[in-house]
Short mmCIF file of C-alpha atoms in Angstrom, two decimals:
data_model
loop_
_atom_site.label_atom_id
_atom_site.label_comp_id
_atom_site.label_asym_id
_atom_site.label_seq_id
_atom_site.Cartn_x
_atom_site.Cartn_y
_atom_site.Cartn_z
CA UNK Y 1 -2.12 -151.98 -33.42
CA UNK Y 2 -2.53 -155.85 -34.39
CA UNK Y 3 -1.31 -157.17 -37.09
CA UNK Y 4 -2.02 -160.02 -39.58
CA UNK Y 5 1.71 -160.77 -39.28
CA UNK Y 6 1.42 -161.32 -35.53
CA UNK Y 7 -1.56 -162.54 -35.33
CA UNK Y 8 -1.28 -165.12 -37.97
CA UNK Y 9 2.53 -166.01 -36.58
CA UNK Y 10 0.96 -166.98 -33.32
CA UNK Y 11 -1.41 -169.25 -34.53
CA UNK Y 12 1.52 -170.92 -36.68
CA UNK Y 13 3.29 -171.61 -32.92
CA UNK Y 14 0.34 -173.07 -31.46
CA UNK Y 15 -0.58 -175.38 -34.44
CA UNK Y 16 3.48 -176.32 -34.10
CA UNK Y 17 2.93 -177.35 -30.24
CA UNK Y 18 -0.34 -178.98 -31.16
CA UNK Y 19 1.59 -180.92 -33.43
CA UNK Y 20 4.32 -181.65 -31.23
CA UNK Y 21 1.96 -183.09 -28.80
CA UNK Y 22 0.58 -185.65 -31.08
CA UNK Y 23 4.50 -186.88 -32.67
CA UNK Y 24 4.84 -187.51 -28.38
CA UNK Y 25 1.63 -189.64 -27.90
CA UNK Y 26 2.43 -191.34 -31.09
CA UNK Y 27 6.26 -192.50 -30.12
CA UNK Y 28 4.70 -193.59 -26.97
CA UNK Y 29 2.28 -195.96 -28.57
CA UNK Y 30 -0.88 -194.11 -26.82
CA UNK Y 31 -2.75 -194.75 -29.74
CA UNK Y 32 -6.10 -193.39 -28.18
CA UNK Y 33 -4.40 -190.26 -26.73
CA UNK Y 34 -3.00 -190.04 -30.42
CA UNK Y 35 -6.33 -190.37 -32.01
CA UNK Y 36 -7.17 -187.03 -29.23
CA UNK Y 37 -4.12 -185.09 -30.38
CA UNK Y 38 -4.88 -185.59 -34.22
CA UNK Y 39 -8.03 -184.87 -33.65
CA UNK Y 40 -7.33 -181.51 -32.00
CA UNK Y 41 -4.44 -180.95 -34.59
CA UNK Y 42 -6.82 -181.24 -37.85
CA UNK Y 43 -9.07 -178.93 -36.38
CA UNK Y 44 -6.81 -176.50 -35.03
CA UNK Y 45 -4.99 -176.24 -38.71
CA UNK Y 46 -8.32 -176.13 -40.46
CA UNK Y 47 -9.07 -173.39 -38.77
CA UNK Y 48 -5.59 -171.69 -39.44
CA UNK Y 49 -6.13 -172.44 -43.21
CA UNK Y 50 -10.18 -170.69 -42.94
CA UNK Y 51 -8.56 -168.06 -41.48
CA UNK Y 52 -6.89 -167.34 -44.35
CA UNK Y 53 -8.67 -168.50 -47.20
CA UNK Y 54 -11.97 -166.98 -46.42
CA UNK Y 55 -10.95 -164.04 -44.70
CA UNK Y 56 -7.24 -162.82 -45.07
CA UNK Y 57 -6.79 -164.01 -48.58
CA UNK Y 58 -9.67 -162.89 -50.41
CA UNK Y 59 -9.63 -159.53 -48.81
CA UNK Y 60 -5.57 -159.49 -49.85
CA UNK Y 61 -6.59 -160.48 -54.00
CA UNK Y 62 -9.29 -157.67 -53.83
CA UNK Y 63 -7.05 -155.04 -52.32
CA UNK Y 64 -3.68 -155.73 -54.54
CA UNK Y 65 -5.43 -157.46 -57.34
CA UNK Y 66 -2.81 -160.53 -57.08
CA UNK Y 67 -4.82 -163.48 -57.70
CA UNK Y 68 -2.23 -165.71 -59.31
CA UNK Y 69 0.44 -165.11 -57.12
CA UNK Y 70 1.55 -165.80 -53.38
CA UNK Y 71 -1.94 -166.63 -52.23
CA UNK Y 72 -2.75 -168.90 -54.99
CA UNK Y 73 0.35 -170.97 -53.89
CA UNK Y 74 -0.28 -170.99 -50.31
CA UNK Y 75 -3.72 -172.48 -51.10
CA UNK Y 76 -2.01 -175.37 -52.92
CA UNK Y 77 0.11 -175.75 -50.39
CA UNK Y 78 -2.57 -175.93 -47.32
CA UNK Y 79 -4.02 -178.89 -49.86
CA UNK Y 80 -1.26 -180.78 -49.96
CA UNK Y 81 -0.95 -180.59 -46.31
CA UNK Y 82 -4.59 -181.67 -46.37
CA UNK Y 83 -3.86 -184.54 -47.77
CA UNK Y 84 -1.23 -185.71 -45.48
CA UNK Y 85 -3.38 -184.99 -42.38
CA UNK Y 86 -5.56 -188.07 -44.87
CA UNK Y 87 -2.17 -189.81 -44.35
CA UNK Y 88 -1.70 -189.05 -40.72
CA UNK Y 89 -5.35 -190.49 -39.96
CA UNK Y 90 -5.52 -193.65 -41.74
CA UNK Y 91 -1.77 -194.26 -39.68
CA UNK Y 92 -3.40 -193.81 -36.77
CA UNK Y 93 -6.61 -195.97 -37.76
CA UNK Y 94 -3.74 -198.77 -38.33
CA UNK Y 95 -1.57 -197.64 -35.78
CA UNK Y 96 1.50 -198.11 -38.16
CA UNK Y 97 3.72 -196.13 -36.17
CA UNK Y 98 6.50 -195.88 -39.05
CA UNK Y 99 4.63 -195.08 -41.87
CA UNK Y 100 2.93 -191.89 -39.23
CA UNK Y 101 6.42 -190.53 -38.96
CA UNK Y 102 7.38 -190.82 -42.37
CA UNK Y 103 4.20 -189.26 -43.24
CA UNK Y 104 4.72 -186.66 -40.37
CA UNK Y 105 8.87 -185.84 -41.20
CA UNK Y 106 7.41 -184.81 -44.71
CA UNK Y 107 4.13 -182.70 -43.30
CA UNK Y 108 6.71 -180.36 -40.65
CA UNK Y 109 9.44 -180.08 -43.72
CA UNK Y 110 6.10 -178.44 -45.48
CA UNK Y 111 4.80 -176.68 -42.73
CA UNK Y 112 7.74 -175.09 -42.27
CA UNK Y 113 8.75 -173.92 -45.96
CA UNK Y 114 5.07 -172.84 -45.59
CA UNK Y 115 5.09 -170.85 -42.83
CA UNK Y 116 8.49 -169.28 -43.68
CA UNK Y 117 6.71 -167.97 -46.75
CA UNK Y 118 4.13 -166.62 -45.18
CA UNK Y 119 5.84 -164.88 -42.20
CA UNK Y 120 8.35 -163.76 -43.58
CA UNK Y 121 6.88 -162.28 -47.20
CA UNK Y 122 3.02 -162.44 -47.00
CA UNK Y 123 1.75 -161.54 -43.99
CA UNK Y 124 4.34 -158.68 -44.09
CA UNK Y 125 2.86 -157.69 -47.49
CA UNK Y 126 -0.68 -158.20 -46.54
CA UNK Y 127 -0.07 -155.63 -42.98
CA UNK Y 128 1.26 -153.14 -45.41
CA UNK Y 129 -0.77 -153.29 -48.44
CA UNK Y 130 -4.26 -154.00 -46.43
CA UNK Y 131 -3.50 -150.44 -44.14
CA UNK Y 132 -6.81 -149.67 -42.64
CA UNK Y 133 -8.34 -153.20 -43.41
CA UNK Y 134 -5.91 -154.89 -40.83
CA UNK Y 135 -7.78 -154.90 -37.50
CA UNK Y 136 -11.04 -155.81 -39.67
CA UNK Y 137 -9.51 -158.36 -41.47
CA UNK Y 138 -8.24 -159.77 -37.81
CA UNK Y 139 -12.17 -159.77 -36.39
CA UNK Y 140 -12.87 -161.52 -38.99
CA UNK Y 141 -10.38 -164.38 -39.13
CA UNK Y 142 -11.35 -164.21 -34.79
CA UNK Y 143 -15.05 -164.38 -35.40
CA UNK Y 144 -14.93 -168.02 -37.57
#
């Protein structure tokens, strides 16, 4: 069987090499491959966070009743990693190369709290508290 935890995990790691990929063009001063990689960054972590917040999250609040709890702070945290992608694009736009990896040191120190919250305590929660929702909840998050 799939699992949110896995499933969710792996996205994480690609998002991560995504990322990695643009940090490269950007300490090589390829500002137009740059502009590529954010590009394909943004959309691939938009798509990680509507995963979640239309489709793993709600279906998690209606099945434990927790609405004010871990998903509520994951959702504030995707923001504020919303606004530095902001951050990350008007860098680009000026290609100030220091300011992007100030910007970018403080995004991957969030991503990474982020996603250690969320492998190691949610997703683990929401495989065992979801139980027969799982593999609907993953055709979901696959279908957006």
């Amino acid at each position: 069987m799939n699992t949110i935890s896995s499933f969710l995990t792996s996205d994480h790691r690609a998002c991560d090499e995504e990322f990695a990929n643009l940090e490269n063009a950007v300490a090589l001063d390829d500002w137009d491959d740059s502009q590529v990689k954010l590009n394909k960054f943004i959309s691939d972590l938009l798509h990680h966070f509507d995963m979640e917040e239309k489709v793993m999250f709600p279906t998690f609040e209606e099945v434990t009743g927790m609405t004010q709890g871990p998903t509520m702070i994951m959702r504030m945290e995707h923001d504020q990693m919303r606004q530095l992608l902001n951050a990350l694009q008007e860098d680009l736009e000026k290609k100030d190369r220091n300011h992007f990896f100030g910007v970018s040191e403080s995004l991957m120190m969030l991503m990474q709290q982020h996603n250690m919250k969320e492998e190691q305590m949610l997703y683990a929660m929401a495989d065992m508290r979801l139980g027969s929702f799982v593999e609907k909840v993953i055709e979901d998050m696959k279908a957006l």
